[in-house]
Structure formats: structure tokens, C-alpha cells
Short mmCIF file of C-alpha atoms and ligand atoms in Angstrom, two decimals:
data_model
loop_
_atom_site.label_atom_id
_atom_site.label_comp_id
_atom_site.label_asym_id
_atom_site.label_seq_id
_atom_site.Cartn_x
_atom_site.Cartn_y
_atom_site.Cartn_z
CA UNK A 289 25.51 -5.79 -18.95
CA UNK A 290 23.05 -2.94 -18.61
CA UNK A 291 20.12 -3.49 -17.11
CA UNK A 292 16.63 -2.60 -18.98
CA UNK A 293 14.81 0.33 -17.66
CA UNK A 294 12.68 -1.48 -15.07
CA UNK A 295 9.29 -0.26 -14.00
CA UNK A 296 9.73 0.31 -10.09
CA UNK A 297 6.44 1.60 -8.45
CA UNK A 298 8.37 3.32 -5.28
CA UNK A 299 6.40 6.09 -4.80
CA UNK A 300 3.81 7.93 -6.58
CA UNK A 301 6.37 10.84 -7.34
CA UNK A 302 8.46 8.64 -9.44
CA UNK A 303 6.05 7.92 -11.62
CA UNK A 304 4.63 10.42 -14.35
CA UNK A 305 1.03 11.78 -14.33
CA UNK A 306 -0.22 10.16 -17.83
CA UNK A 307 1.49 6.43 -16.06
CA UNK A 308 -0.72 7.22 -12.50
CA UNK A 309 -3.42 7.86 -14.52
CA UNK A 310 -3.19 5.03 -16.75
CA UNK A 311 -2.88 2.61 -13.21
CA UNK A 312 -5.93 4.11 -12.04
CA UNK A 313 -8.08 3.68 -15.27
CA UNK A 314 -6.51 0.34 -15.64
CA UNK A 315 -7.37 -0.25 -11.82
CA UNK A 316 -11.53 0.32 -12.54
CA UNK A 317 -11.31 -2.05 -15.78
CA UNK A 318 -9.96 -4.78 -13.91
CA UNK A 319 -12.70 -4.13 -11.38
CA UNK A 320 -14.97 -4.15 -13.22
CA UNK A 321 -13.86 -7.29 -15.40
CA UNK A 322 -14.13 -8.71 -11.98
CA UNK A 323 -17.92 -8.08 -11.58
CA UNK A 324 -18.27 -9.88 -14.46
CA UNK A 325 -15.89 -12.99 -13.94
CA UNK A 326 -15.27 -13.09 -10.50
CA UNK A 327 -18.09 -15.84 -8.97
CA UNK A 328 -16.10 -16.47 -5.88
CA UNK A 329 -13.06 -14.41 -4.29
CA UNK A 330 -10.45 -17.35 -5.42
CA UNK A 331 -11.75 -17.14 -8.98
CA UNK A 332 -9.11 -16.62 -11.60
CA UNK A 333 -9.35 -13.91 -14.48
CA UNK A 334 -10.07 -15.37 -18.18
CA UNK A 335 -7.29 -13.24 -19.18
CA UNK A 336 -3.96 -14.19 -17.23
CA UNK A 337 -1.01 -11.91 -17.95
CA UNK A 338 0.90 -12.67 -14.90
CA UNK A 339 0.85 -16.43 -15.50
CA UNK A 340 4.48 -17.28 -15.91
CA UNK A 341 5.01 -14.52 -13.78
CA UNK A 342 6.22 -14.74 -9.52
CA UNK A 343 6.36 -12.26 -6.90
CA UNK A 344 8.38 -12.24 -3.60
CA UNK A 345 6.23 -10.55 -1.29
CA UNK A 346 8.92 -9.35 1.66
CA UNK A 347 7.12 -8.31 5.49
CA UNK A 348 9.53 -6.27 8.11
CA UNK A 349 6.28 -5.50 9.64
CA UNK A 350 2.82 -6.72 9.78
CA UNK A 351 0.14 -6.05 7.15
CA UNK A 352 -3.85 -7.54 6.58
CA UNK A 353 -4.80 -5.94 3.55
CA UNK A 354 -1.27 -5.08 1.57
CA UNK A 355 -0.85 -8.92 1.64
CA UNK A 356 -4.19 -9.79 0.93
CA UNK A 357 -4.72 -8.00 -1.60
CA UNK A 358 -1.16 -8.47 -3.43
CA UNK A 359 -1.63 -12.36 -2.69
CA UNK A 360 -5.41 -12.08 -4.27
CA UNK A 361 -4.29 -9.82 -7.11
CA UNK A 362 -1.17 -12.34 -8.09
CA UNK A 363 -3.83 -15.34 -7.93
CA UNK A 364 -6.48 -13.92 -10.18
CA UNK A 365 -4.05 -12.82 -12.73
CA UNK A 366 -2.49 -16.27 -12.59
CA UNK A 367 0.67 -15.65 -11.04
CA UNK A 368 2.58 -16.75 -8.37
CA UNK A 369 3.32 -14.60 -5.05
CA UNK A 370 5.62 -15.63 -2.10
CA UNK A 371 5.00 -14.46 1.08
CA UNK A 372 8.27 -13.69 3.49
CA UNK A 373 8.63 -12.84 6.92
CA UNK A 374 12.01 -10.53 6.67
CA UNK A 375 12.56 -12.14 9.99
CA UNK A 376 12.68 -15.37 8.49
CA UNK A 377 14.95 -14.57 5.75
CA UNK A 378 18.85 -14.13 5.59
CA UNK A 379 17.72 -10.64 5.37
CA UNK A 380 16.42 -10.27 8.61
CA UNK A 381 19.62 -12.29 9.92
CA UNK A 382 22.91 -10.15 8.54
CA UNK A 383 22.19 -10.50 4.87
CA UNK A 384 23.15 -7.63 2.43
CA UNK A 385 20.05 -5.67 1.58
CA UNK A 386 22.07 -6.03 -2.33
CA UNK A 387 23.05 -9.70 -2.10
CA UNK A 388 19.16 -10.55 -1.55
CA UNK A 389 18.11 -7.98 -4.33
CA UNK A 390 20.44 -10.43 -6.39
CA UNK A 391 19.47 -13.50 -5.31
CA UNK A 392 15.60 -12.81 -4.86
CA UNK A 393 16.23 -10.93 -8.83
CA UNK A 394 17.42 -14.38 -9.76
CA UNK A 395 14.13 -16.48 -8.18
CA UNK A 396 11.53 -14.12 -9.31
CA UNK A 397 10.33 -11.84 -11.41
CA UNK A 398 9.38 -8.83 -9.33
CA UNK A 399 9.65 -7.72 -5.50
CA UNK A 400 7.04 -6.38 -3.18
CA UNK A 401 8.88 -4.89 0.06
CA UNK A 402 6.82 -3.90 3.03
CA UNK A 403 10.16 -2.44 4.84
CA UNK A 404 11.19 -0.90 8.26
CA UNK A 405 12.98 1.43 6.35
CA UNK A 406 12.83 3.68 3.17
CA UNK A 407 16.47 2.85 2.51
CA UNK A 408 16.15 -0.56 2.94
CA UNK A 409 13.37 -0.41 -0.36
CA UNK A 410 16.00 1.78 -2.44
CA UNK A 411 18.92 -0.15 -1.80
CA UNK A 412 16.22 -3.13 -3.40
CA UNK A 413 15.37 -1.39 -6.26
CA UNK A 414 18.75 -0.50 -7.28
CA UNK A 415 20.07 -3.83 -6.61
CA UNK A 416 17.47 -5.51 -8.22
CA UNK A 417 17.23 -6.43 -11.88
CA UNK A 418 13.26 -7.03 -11.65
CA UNK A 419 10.91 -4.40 -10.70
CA UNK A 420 10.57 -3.22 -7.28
CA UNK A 421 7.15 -2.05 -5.31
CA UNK A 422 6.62 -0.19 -1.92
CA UNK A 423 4.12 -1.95 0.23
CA UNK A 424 4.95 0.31 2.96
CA UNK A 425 8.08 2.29 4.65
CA UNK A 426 8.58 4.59 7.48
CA UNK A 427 8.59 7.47 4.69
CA UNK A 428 5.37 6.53 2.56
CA UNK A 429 2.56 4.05 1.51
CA UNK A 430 2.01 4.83 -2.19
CA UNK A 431 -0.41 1.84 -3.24
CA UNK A 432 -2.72 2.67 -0.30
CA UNK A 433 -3.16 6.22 -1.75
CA UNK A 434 -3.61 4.98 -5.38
CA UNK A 435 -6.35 2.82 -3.70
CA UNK A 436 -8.15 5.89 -1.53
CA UNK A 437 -7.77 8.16 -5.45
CA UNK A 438 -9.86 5.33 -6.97
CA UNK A 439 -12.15 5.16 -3.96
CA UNK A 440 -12.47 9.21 -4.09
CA UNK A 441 -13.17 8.79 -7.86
CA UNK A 442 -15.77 6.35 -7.72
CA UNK A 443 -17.56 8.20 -5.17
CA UNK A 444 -17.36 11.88 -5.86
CA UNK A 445 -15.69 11.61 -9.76
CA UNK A 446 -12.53 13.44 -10.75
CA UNK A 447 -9.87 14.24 -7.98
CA UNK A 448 -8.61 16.97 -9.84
CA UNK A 449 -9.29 20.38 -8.09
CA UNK A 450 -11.06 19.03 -5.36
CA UNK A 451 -10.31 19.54 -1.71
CA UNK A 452 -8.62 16.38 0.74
CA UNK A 453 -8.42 17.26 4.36
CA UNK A 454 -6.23 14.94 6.77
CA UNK A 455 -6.64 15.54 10.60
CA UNK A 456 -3.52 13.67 12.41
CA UNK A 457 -0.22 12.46 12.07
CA UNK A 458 1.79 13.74 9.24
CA UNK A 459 2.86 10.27 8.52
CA UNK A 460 3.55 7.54 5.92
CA UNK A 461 0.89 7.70 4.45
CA UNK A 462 0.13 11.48 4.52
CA UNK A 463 3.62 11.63 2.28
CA UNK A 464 2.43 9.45 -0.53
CA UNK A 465 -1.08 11.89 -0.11
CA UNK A 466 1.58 14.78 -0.34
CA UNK A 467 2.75 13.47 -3.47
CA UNK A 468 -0.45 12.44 -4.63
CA UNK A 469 -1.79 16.52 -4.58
CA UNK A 470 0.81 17.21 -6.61
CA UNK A 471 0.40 14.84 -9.38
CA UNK A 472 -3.57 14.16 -8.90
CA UNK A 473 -3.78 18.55 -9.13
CA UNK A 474 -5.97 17.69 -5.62
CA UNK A 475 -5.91 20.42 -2.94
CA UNK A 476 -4.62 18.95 0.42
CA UNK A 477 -5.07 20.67 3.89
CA UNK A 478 -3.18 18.91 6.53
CA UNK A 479 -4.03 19.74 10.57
CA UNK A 480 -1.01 18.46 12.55
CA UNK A 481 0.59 19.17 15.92
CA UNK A 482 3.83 21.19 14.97
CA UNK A 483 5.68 17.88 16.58
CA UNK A 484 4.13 15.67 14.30
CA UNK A 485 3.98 17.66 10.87
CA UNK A 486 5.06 15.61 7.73
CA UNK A 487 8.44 15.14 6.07
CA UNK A 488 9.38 19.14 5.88
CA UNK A 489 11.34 17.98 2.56
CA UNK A 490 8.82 16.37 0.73
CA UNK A 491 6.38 19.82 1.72
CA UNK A 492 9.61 21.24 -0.01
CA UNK A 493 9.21 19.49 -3.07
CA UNK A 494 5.35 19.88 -3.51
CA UNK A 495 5.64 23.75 -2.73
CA UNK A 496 8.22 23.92 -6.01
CA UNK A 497 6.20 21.41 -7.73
CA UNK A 498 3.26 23.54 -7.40
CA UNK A 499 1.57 22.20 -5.12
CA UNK A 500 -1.42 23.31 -3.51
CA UNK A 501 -0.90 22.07 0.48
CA UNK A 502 -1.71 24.22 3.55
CA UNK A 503 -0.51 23.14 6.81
CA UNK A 504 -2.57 24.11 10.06
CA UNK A 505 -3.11 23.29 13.83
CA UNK A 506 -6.61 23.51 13.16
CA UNK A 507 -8.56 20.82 11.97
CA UNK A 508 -12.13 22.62 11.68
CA UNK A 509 -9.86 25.01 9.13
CA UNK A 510 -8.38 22.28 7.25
CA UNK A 511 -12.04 20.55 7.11
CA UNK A 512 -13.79 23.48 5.65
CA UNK A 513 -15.55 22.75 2.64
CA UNK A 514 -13.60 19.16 1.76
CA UNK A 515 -14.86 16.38 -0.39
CA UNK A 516 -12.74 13.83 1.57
CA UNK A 517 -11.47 13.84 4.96
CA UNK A 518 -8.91 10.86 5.98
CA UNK A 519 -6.67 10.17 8.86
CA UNK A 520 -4.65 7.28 9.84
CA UNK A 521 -3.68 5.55 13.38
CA UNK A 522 -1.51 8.29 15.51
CA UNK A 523 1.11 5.42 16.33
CA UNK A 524 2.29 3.99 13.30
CA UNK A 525 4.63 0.58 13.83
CA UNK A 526 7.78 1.33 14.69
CA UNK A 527 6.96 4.71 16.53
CA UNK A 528 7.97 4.38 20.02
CA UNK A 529 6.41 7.83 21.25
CA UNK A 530 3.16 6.62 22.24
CA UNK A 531 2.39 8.65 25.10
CA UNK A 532 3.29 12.14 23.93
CA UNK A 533 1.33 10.96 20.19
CA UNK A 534 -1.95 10.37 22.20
CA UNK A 535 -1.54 13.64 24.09
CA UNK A 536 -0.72 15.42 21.44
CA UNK A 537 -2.76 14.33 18.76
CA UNK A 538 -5.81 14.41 20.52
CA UNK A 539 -7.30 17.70 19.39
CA UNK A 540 -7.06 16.45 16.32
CA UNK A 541 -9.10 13.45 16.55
CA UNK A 542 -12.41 13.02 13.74
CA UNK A 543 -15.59 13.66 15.50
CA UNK A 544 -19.36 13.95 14.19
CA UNK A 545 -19.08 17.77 15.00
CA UNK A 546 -15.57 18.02 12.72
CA UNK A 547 -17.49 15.95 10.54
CA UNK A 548 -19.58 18.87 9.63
CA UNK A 549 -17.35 21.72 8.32
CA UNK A 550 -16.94 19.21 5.37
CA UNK A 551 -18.97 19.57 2.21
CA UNK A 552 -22.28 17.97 2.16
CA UNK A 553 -21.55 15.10 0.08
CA UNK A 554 -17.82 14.51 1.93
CA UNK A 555 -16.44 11.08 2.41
CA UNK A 556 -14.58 9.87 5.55
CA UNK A 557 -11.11 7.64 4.83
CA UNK A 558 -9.18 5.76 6.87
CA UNK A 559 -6.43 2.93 5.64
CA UNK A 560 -7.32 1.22 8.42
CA UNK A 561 -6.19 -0.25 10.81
CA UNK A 562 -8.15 2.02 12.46
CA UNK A 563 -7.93 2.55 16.54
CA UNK A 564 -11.74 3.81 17.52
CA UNK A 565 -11.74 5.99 19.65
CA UNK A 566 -8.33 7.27 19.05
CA UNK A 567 -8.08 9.24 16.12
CA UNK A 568 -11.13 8.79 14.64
CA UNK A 569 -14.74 7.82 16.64
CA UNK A 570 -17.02 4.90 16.24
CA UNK A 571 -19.67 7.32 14.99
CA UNK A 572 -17.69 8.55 12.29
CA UNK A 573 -15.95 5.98 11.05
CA UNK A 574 -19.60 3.51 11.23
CA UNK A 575 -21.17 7.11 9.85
CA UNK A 576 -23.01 6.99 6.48
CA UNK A 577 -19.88 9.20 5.14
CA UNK A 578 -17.92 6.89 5.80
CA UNK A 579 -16.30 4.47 2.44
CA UNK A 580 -13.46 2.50 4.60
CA UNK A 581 -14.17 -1.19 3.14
CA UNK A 582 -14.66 0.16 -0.60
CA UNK A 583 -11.52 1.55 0.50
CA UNK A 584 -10.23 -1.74 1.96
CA UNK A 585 -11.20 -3.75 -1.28
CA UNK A 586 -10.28 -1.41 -3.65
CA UNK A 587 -6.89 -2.05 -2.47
CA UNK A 588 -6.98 -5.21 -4.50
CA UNK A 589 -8.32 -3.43 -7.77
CA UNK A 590 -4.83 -1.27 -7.83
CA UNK A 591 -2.61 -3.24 -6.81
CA UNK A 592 -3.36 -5.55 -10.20
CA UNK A 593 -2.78 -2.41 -12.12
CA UNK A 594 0.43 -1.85 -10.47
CA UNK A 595 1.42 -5.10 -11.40
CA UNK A 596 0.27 -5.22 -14.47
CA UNK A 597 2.52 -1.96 -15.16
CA UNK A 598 4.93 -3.21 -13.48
CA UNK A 599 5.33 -6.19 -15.53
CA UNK A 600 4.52 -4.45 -18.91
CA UNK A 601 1.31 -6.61 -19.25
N1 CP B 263 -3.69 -0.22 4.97
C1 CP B 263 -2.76 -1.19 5.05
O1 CP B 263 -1.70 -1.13 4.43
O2 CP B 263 -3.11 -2.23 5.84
P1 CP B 263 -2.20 -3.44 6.29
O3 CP B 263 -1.16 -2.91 7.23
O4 CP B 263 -3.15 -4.39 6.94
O5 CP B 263 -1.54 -4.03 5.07
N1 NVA B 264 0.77 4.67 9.22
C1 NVA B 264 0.50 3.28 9.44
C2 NVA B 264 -0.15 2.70 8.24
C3 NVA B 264 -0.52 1.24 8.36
C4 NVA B 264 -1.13 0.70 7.11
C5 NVA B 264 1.77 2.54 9.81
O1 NVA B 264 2.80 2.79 9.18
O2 NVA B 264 1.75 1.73 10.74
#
């Protein structure tokens, strides 16, 4: 039997531009309908579209605010999530990658996979007969970007055309941001250490994609003049590199005095967790620029649109 077109959010290249934007829109409804509805965090929505609806919510690695805010979001849309350890499962033990896709297809109505590895999240979705969504990989974090875009826009108004600097690792979540300038129409300067530049195929794809994405070694260059400046942690889990990272990435580190090639009215992000002190300093990151637990919170805002388009609802 063929299966229906199923709405996988895997990354935010695989969705279209009018379907990102609708997520976002959908994303400051919702949060707003929570002002208005939402008396106590464990309140449930008037409306609940996700009712007869349950989750599997898979963790290879650790996570505060992906499962929060997927557990909240499933809860005040009245559905069900179910949180797993991957260590816990069969998965974790031998288990076919495919043969849980089945079974967990066959349990639930959609899987969220925070996974170790990229390939371990495709295999899902095309094993899977129930959409699919990345709460993390090694190659990119798409609903934490979707969260920072609806941060930006509440702060500063439409992405479009404006400037996002990121001083650091050319990781994760610098991919989905990759992804993001191209179908957002954002500029995005990157300042890496050559070693630790992002995914040289996915700068591929947004240079043919038209793109607008400079790469430099110098973060006052890539700072110039931005409305938003973001980094993330220089180890992410799984690297094993540490030493040479914190050598390395050092230069690049967010201070007060970086801080001030931005534009006036700039915002600092940061997915968090954050390591002070590391790659980003208590001053900036405590700073008045600074918009890291909007950031935090808004994380449950789009991940109910996701779901919701997920699901069709
Ligand atoms: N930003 C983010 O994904 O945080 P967690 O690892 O806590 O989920
Ligand atoms: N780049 C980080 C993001 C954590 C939310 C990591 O993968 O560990």
C-alpha cells in the first residue's frame, strides 16, 4: 500500500517558504491564544487539535528545553507525548533503526527524534508511516532556529533582508541557520576557525540557492552592522575535541567590545545551554541585548506549530 505524503519537519530546507512561513505565523497565534488562555503553565488550550493524537518523543542525547517544550506543547493541545531514553529502548540495544520506525508507526501517531546521528533520523522518516521531526542531530537543529526567527521577528520585525552574524562553531545549529538564510532571504555572516567551518556541502547548496552567506575568521567583520548576533556552546555533545575547540575557538568568543560593531538596536542569541565564559561572557549574555529566555520560551510557541503542521490540524 502506498503511503500518504506525510508531513516530516526534518529540516528547514525540506520544507517550502509559504509552509515556514505559515509555522511561524501560526507559531505567534498560538502565543498569543496563550496570553489569553493560559492561567498557569499546565493549562490546556480551549481548542485541542492534538487530542486523539500521541507523540513518541525519542532522546540519544540529553535535552532541557526540546523536551520541555515538545512535552508542554503536546499537553496544551491535548495530546499525548512519550518520552524515551534511546538507551532504554530496543533501539539503543541492536534494534533496526526501520523495525522501530514500524513498530513506534504502529503505537503512535508521530515521532520526535533527538538523534546521535543525521542518518539515524532519515532512516526514521522513511521507515515511518507517521510524520517524523528533528529535535536535534549531529548535522542540524531546525526547530531551535524556527524558534530564534520568531524571537528575531518579535523583536526587530521582518527577517527578510536583515543581517545575522554567528561568532563560533560552524555547527548543528549554524546548518539549520544556513538553511534558514536561504529560505528566510536573511543575510548570514559566519566567523569560524577554518577547522571548525560548517558543513562545506550545505554552504554548497545555499551558494546555488542564492544565498547570501559570507564566511570569515573575523568576527568584528562578520559583526558589522548586524541586527542579531548568536553563537552556540564550542563543544557540542558528542564532540570529543575539546581541547583543540577551546584553543581554537577562543578568538571568537562574544565580548561587550564585539558587542559593539553590531547595529544599535542588535540582539544577542544563544540556544543555550550556554557555557559563560566560554563562547560567550556573563556581560553579554546578562547584557540588555541580550533575548535568550524569550528565546528559550518561544521554543514552545513553534514547536505547537510544527505539530500542528505536522498533523494537518
Ligand atoms: N536548545 C536546546 O535544544 O536545548 P536542549 O538541549 O536543552 O533541548
Ligand atoms: N550544538 C549543541 C546544541 C545543543 C542544543 C549540541 O549539539 O550539543
Amino acid at each position: 500500500m502506498l503511503k500518504p505524503p506525510l508531513r516530516h519537519f526534518l529540516d528547514i530546507n525540506t520544507l517550502t517558504k509559504p509552509e515556514l512561513r505559515y509555522i511561524l505565523d501560526l507559531a505567534k497565534k498560538m502565543k498569543q491564544i496563550a496570553t489569553e488562555e493560559g492561567h498557569g503553565k499546565g493549562f490546556v488550550h480551549k481548542y485541542t487539535p492534538l487530542k486523539d493524537i500521541a507523540l513518541a518523543m525519542i532522546f540519544e542525547k540529553a535535552s532541557t528545553r526540546t523536551r520541555l517544550s515538545f512535552q508542554m506543547a503536546m499537553h496544551q493541545l491535548g495530546g499525548t507525548a512519550l518520552i524515551l531514553q534511546g538507551t532504554d529502548m530496543q533501539l539503543g540495544h541492536g534494534e533496526s533503526v526501520s523495525d522501530t520506525a514500524q513498530v513506534l508507526s504502529g503505537f503512535t501517531d508521530g515521532v520526535m527524534l533527538r538523534a546521535n546521528s543525521h542518518e539515524t533520523l532519515l532512516e526514521m522518516a522513511q521507515n515511518a508511516t507517521v510524520p517524523v521531526i528533528n529535535a536535534l542531530t549531529d548535522f542540524s537543529h531546525p526547530c531551535q532556529v524556527m524558534a530564534d526567527i520568531l524571537t528575531f521577528e518579535e523583536k526587530l520585525g521582518s527577517i527578510k533582508g536583515k543581517k545575522i552574524a554567528w561568532s563560533g562553531d560552524g555547527n548543528n545549529v549554524a546548518v539549520s541557520w544556513i538553511h534558514a538564510a536561504v529560505l528566510f532571504e536573511c543575510e548570514l555572516a559566519i566567523a569560524c576557525p577554518k577547522e571548525y567551518k560548517p558543513n562545506s556541502q550545505v554552504l554548497g547548496w545555499a551558494k546555488n540557492n542564492g544565498g547570501n552567506i559570507t564566511v570569515t575568521h573575523d568576527p568584528a567583520a562578520a559583526i558589522k552592522d548586524a541586527h542579531c548576533v548568536i553563537t552556540d556552546t564550542w563543544v557540542s555533545m558528542g564532540d570529543t575535541d575539546k581541547k583543540d575547540r577551546l584553543a581554537k575557538l577562543a578568538p571568537f568568543q562574544i565580548t561587550r567590545k564585539l558587542m559593539q560593531h553590531s547595529d544599535k538596536d542588535s540582539i544577542f542569541m544563544h540556544c543555550l545551554p550556554a557555557h559563560r565564559g566560554e563562547e560567550v561572557t556573563d556581560e553579554v549574555i546578562d547584557g540588555s541585548k541580550s533575548v535568550i529566555w524569550e528565546e528559550a520560551e518561544n521554543r514552545l510557541h513553534i514547536q505547537k506549530a510544527i505539530l500542528l503542521w505536522c498533523f494537518g490540524k
